[in-house]
mmCIF file of C-alpha atoms in Angstrom:
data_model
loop_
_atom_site.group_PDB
_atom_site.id
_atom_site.type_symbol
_atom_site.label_atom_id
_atom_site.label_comp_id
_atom_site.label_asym_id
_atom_site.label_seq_id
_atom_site.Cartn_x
_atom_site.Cartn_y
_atom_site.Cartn_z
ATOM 1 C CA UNK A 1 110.805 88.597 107.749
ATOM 2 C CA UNK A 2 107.936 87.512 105.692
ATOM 3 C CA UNK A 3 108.871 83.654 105.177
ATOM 4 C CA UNK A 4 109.684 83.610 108.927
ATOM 5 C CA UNK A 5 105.971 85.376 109.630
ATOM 6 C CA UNK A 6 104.259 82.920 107.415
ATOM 7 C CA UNK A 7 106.161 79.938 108.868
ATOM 8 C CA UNK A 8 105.244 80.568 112.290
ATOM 9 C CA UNK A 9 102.055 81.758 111.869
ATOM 10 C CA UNK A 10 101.518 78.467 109.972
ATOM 11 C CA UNK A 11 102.929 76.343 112.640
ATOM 12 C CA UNK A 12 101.372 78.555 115.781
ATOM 13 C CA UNK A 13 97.875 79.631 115.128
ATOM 14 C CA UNK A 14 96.451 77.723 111.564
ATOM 15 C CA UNK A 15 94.330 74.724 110.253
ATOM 16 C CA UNK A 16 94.821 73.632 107.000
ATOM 17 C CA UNK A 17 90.750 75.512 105.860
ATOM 18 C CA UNK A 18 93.062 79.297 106.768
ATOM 19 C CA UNK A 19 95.852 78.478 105.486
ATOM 20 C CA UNK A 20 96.153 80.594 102.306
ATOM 21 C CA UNK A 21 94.239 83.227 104.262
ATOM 22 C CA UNK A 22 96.878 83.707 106.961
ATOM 23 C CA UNK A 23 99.618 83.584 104.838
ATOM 24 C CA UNK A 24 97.787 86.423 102.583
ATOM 25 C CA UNK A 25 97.770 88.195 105.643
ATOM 26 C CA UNK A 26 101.142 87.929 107.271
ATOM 27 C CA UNK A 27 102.545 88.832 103.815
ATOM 28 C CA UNK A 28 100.490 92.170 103.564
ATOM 29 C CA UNK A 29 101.480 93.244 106.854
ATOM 30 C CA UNK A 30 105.291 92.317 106.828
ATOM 31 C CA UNK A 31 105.156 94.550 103.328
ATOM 32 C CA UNK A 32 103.084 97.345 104.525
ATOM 33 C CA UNK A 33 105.573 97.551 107.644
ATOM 34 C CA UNK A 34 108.710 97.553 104.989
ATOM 35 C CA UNK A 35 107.147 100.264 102.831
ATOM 36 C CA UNK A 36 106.436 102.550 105.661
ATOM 37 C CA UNK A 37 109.871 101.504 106.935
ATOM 38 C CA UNK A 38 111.539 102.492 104.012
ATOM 39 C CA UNK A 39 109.617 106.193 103.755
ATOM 40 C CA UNK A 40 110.626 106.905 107.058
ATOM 41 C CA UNK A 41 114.278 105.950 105.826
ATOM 42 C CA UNK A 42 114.061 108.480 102.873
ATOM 43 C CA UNK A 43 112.805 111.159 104.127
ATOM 44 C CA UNK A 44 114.587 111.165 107.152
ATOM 45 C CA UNK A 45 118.134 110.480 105.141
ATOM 46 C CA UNK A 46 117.446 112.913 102.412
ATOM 47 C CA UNK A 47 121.241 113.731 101.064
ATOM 48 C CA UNK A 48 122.308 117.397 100.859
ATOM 49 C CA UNK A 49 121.611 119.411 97.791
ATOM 50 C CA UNK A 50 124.855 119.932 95.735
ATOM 51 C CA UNK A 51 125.107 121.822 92.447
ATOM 52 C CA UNK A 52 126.832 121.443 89.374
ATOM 53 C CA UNK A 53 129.394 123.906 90.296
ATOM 54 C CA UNK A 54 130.332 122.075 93.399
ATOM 55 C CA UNK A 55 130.230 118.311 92.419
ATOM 56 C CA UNK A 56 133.094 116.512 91.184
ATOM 57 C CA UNK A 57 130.200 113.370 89.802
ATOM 58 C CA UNK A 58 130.313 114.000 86.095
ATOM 59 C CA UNK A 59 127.553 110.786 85.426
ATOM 60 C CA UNK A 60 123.969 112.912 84.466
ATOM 61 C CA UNK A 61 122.624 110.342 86.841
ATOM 62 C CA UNK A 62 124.367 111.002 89.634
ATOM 63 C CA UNK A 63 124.350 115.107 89.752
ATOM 64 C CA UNK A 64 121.820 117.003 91.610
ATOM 65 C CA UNK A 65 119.303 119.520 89.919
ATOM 66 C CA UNK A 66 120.243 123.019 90.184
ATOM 67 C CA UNK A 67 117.733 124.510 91.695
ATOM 68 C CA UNK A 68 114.453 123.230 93.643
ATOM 69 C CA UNK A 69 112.281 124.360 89.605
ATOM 70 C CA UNK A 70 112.746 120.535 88.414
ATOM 71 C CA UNK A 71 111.331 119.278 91.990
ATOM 72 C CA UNK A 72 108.427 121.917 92.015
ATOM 73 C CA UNK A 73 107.339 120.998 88.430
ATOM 74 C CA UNK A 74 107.301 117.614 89.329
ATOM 75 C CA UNK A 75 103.677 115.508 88.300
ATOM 76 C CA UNK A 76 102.668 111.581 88.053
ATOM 77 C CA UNK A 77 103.054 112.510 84.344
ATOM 78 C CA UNK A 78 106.228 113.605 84.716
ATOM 79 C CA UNK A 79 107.123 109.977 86.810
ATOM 80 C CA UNK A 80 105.431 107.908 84.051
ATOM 81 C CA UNK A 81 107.360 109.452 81.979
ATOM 82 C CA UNK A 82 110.810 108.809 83.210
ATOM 83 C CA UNK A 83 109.981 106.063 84.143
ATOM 84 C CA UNK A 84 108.484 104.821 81.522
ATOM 85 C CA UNK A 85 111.319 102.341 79.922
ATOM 86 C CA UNK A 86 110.664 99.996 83.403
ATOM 87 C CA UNK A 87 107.419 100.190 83.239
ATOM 88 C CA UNK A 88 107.265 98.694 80.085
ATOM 89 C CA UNK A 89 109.615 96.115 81.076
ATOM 90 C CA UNK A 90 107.607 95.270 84.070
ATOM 91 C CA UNK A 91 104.360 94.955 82.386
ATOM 92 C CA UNK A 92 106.425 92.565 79.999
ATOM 93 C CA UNK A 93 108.352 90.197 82.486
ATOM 94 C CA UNK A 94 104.648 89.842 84.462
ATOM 95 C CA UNK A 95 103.264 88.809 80.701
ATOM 96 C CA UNK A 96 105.491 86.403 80.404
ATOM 97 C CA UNK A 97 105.063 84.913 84.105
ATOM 98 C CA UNK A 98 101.076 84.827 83.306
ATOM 99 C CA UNK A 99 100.952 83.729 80.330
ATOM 100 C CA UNK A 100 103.246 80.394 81.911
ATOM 101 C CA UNK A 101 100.832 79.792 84.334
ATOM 102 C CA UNK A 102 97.470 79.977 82.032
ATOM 103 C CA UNK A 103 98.777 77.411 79.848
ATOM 104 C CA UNK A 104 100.206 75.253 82.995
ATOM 105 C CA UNK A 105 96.587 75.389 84.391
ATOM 106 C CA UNK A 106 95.180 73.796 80.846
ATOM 107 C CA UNK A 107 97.316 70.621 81.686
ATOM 108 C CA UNK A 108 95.791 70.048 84.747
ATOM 109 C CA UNK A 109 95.940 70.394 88.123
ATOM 110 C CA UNK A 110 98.905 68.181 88.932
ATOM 111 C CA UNK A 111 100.429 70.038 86.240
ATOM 112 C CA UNK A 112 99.944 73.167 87.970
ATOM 113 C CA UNK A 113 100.807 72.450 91.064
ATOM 114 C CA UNK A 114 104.351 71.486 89.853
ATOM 115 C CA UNK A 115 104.475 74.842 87.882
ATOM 116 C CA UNK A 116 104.158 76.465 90.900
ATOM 117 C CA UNK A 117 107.278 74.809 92.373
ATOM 118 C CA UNK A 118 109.262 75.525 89.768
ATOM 119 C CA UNK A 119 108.188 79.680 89.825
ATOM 120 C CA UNK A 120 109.380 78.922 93.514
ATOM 121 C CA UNK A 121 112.940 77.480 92.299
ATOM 122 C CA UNK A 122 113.551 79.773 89.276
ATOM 123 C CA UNK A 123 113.931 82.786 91.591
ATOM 124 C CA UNK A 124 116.193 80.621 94.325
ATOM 125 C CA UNK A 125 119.289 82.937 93.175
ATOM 126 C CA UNK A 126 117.716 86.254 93.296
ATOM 127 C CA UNK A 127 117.930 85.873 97.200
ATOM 128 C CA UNK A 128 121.419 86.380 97.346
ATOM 129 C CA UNK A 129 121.856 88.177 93.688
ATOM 130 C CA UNK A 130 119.893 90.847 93.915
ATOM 131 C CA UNK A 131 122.224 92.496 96.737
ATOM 132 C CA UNK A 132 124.901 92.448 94.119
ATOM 133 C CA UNK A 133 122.440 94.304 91.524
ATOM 134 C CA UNK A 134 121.895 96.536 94.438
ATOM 135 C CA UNK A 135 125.472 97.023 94.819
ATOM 136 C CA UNK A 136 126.164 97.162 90.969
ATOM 137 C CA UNK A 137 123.209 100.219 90.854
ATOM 138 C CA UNK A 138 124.885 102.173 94.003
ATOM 139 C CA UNK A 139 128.723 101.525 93.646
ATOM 140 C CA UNK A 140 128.793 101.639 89.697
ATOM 141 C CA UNK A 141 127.119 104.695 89.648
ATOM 142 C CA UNK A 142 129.416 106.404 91.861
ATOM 143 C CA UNK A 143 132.540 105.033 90.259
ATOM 144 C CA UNK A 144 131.373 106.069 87.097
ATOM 145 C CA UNK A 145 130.418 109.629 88.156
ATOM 146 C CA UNK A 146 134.046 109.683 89.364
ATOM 147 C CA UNK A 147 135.212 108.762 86.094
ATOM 148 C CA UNK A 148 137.000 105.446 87.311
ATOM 149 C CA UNK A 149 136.145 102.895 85.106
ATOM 150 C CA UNK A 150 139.337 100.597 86.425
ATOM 151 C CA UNK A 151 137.241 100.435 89.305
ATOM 152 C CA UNK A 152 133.898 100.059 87.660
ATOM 153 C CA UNK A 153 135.675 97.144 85.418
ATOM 154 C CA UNK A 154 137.190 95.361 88.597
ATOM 155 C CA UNK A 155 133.583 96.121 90.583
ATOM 156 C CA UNK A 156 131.511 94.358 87.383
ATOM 157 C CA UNK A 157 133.940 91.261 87.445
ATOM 158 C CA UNK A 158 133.682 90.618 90.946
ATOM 159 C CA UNK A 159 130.198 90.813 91.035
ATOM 160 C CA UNK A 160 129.880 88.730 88.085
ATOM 161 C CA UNK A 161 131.936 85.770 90.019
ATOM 162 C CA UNK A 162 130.811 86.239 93.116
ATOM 163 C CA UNK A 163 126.965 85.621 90.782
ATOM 164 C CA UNK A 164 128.026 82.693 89.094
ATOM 165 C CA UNK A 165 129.551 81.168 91.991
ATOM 166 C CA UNK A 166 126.180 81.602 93.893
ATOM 167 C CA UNK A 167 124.260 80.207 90.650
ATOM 168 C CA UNK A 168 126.523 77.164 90.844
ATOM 169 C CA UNK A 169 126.002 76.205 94.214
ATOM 170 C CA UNK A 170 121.988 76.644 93.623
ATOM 171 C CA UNK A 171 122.342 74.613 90.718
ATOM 172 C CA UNK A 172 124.015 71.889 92.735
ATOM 173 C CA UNK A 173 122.037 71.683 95.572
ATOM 174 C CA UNK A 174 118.997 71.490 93.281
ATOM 175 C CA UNK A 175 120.294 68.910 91.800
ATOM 176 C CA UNK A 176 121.345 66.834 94.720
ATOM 177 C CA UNK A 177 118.346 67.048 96.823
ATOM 178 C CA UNK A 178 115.946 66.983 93.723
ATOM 179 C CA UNK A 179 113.546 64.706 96.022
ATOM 180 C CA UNK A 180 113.626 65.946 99.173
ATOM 181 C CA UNK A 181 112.722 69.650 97.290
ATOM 182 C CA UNK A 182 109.669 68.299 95.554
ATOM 183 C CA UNK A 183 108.876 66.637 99.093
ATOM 184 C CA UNK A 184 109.085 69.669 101.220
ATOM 185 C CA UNK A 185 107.242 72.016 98.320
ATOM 186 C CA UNK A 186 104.319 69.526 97.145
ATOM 187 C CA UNK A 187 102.086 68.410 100.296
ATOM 188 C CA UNK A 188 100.526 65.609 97.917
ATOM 189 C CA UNK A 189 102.338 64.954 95.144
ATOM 190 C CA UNK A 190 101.109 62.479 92.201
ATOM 191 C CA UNK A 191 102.880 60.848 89.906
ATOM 192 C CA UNK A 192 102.020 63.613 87.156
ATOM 193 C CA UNK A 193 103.260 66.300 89.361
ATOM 194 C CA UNK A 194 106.415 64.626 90.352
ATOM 195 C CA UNK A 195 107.337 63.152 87.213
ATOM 196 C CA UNK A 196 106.762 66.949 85.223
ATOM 197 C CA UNK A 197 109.354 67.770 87.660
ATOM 198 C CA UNK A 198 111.764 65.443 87.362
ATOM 199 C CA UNK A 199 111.783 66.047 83.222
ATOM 200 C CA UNK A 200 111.795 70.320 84.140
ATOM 201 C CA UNK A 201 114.190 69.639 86.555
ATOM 202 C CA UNK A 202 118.042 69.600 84.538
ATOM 203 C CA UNK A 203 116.339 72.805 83.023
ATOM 204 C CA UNK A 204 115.847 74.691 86.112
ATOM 205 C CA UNK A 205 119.256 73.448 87.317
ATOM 206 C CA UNK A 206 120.732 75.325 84.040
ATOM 207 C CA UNK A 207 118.766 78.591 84.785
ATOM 208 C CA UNK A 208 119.997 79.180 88.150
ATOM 209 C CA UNK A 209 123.550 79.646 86.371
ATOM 210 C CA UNK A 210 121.728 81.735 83.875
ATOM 211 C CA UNK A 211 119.698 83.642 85.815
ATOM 212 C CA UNK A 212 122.190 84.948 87.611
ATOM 213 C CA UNK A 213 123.962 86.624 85.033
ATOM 214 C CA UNK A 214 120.729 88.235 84.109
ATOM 215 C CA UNK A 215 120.286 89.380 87.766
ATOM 216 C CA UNK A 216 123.522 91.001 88.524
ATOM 217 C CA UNK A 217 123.460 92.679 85.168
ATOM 218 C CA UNK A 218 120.246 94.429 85.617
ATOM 219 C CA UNK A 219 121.768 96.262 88.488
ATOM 220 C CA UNK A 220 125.265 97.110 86.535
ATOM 221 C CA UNK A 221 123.243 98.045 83.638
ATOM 222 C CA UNK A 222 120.925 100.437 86.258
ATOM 223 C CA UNK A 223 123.607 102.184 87.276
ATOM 224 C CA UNK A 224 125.074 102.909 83.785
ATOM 225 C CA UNK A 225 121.997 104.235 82.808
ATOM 226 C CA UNK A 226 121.065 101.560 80.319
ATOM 227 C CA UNK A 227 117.102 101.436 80.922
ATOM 228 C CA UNK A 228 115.826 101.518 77.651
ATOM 229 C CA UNK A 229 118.230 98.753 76.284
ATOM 230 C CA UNK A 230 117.046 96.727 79.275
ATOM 231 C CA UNK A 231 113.214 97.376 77.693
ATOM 232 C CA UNK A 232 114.169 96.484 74.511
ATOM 233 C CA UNK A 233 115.932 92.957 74.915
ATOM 234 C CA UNK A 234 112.986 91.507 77.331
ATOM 235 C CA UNK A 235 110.343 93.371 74.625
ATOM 236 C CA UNK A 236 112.267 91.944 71.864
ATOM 237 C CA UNK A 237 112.832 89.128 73.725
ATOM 238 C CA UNK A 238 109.008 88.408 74.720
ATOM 239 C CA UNK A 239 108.488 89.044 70.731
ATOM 240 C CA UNK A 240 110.360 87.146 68.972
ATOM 241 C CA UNK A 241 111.765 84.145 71.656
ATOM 242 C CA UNK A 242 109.598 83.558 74.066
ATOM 243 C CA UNK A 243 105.781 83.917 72.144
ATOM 244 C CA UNK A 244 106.755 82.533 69.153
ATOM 245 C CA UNK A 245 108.066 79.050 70.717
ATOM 246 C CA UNK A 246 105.003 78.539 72.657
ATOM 247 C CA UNK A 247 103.353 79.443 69.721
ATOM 248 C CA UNK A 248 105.616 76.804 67.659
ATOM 249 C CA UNK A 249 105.145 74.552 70.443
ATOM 250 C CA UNK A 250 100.894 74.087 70.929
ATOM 251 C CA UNK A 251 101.115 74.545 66.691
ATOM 252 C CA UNK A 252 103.283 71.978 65.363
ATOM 253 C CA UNK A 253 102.836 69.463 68.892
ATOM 254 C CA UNK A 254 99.375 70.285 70.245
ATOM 255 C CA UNK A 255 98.432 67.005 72.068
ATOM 256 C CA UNK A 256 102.195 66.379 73.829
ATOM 257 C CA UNK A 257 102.833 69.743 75.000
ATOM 258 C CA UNK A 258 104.425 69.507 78.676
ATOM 259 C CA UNK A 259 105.458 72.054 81.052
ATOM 260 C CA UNK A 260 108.978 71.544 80.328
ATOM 261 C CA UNK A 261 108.106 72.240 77.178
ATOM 262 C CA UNK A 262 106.406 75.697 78.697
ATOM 263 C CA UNK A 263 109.736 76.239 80.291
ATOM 264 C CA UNK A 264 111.951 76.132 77.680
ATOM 265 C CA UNK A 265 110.587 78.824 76.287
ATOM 266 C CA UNK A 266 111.241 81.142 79.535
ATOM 267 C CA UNK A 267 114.982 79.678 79.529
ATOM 268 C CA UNK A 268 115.229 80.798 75.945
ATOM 269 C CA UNK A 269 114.182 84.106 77.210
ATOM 270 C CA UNK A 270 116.601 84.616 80.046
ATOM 271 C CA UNK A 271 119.770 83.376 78.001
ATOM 272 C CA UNK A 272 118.752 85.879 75.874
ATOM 273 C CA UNK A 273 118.819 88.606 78.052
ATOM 274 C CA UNK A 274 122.214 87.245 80.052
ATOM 275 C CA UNK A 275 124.110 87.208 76.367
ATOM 276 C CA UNK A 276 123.289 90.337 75.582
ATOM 277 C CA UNK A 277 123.450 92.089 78.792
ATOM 278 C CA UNK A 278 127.389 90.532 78.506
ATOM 279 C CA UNK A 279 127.786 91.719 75.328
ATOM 280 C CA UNK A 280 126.334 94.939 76.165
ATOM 281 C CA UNK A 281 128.274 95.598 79.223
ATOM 282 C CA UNK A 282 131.884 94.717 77.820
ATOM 283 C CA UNK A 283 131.538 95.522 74.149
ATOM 284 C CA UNK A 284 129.617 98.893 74.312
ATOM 285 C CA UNK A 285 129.102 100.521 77.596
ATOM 286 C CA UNK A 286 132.743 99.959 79.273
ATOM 287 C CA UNK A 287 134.467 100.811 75.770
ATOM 288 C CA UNK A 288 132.287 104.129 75.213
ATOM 289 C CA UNK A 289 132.923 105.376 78.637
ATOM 290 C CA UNK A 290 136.911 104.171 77.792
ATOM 291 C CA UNK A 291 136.547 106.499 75.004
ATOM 292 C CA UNK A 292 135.229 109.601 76.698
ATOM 293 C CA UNK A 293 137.500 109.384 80.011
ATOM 294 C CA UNK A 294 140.231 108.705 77.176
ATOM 295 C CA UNK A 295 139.238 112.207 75.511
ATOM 296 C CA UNK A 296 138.736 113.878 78.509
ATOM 297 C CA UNK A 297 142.263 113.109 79.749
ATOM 298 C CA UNK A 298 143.847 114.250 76.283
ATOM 299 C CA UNK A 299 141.627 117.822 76.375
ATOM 300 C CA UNK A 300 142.886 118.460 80.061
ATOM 301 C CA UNK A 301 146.161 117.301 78.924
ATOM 302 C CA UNK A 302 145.833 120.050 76.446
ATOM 303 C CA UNK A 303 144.743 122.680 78.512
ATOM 304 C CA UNK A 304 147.517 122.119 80.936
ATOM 305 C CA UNK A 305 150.123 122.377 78.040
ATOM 306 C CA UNK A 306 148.469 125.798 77.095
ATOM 307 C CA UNK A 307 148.190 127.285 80.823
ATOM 308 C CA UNK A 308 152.110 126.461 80.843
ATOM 309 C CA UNK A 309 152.470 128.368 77.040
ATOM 310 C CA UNK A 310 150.849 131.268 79.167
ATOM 311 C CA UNK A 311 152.830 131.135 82.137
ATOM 312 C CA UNK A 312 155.866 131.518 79.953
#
C-alpha cells in the first residue's frame, strides 16, 4: 500500500521541488492507517482467557496468565522490561545501519547515493521472508506448546527451503538485470556511483542467499523463545565483526576505503548471525526440546505402568 501510494502520488500530483515531501507524507499516512488498523484488529479479536488447568499448550509462551493480577500490575516498566532483549537488539541493528551510512556520506555524494541503493537491495528478500518468520513465530509456537516437535522439525525445514529458494531467485535476478536496477534506482547516475555498484554488486548478490537464512530464523527462533540469544549474536556480532573491520579497514587502508569495502563488513555480520542461528536451531533448541518430550513420554509411561499396578 505504501509503494503503490508513493508511486502514484509521484506520477499524479508532484514536481520534482515536492518530491521527498510527498513521499514523506504518503508514507506517514499509509502507516498511521495500518497502526490504527491493526488496534482495531486486537482489540476486537482478543482470544478467550484459558487457564492452566484447562490448556493442553505446555510452551510458557503460549499459556495464558491465571488470573487478570499479571494484567492489572502491568506498567511501561514492566514492558521495557520484557522486552528488553529486542530492544537491545534493535538499538544495535539501527547502529549498525547508521554507522554505514555516516561513513558512505564521507566518500562523497556519488558514493552515497549508491549506498542508498544498495540499503534498497539488501532488504529485497525480506518482502517475501518475513511472512515465513511470521509463520515460524505463530505455527512453531503452537506446535511446540503441543509438544510436536516432528512437526516443528518438518515446519523449520520447509520454511528454510521455501527461504533459500526465494534468496536464490533474488540473487539471480539481481544479477541479471544489474543495469537496468541501477537505471531504474539512480535518476543521475555518474560514473562513481555506478561503478561502486558494480564492485558491491556480487556482494549483495551473496547476501540475498544469506539474508534469508537470517530472516526466517528470527521468526523460528521467536517462537522458541530464544530472544536473548538473538541479542547476544547481533551484540556480539556488532562487537567483535562488524566494528572491528571497519575499524581494521579506515586503520590499516585509510585513503582506498570503498563502500564495498563498508559492506563487507555488514555481510560479515549477517553470515554470522545465519551460522549461528543454524547451529542454534538444530544443535541446541530442537535436541533440548527432543530431550524433554523424550522424558516426558518415559514419566507418563511410568505412571501408566503404576495406575495398572493399582488396578490389579
Amino acid at each position: 500500500a505504501e509503494t503503490s501510494g508513493i508511486a502514484l502520488a509521484l506520477a499524479l500530483w508532484t514536481s520534482n521541488d515536492d518530491t521527498l515531501k510527498t513521499a514523506g507524507e504518503v508514507s506517514f499516512a499509509v502507516n498511521s492507517a495500518g497502526s490504527v488498523a491493526g488496534l482495531l484488529l486486537v482489540f476486537v479479536n482478543l482470544p478467550k482467557r484459558t487457564t492452566q488447568e484447562n490448556s493442553e499448550m505446555r510452551d510458557p509462551l503460549l499459556v495464558s496468565a491465571d488470573n487478570d493480577n499479571a494484567a492489572k500490575k502491568f506498567s511501561p516498566l514492566e514492558f521495557l522490561k520484557n522486552s528488553r532483549d529486542m530492544l537491545i537488539r534493535s538499538l544495535f541493528l539501527q547502529s549498525s545501519v547508521w554507522s554505514m551510512s555516516i561513513l558512505a556520506s564521507r566518500l562523497g555524494s556519488d558514493i552515497l547515493s549508491a549506498h542508498h541503493v544498495a540499503l534498497l537491495l539488501w532488504m529485497t528478500t525480506s518482502y517475501v521472508i518475513d511472512g515465513f518468520a511470521d509463520l515460524g513465530t505463530m505455527i512453531g509456537s503452537k506446535l511446540l506448546g503441543e509438544g510436536d516437535v516432528k512437526g516443528f522439525k518438518k515446519m523449520t525445514m520447509l520454511l528454510v527451503r521455501m527461504s533459500l529458494a526465494t534468496g536464490i531467485l533474488c540473487a539471480a535476478t539481481i544479477a541479471l538485470f544489474r543495469d537496468s536496477i541501477i537505471k531504474i534506482l539512480l535518476a543521475n547516475p555518474t560514473s562513481t556511483s555506478t561503478d561502486a555498484l558494480h564492485a558491491l554488486w556480487p556482494l549483495l548478490c551473496l547476501a540475498q542467499i544469506s539474508n534469508s537464512l537470517v530472516f526466517v530464523y528470527d521468526g523460528i527462533m521467536s517462537g522458541c523463545s530464544q530472544f536473548r540469544f538473538v541479542r547476544n549474536v547481533l551484540v556480539s556480532g556488532i562487537l567483535f565483526i562488524f566494528a572491528p573491520t571497519l575499524v581494521f579497514e579506515y586503520t590499516i587502508f585509510p585513503g582506498y576505503i570503498t563502500l564495498a569495502g563498508i559492506w563487507v563488513s555488514k555481510c560479515a555480520l549477517n553470515f554470522w548471525r545465519a551460522a549461528t542461528s543454524v547451529y542454534r536451531i538444530h544443535c541446541v533448541v530442537l535436541k533440548e526440546y527432543d530431550k524433554e518430550y523424550d522424558k516426558e513420554d518415559d514419566d507418563d509411561d511410568d505412571d501408566d505402568d503404576d495406575d495398572d499396578i493399582v488396578c490389579q
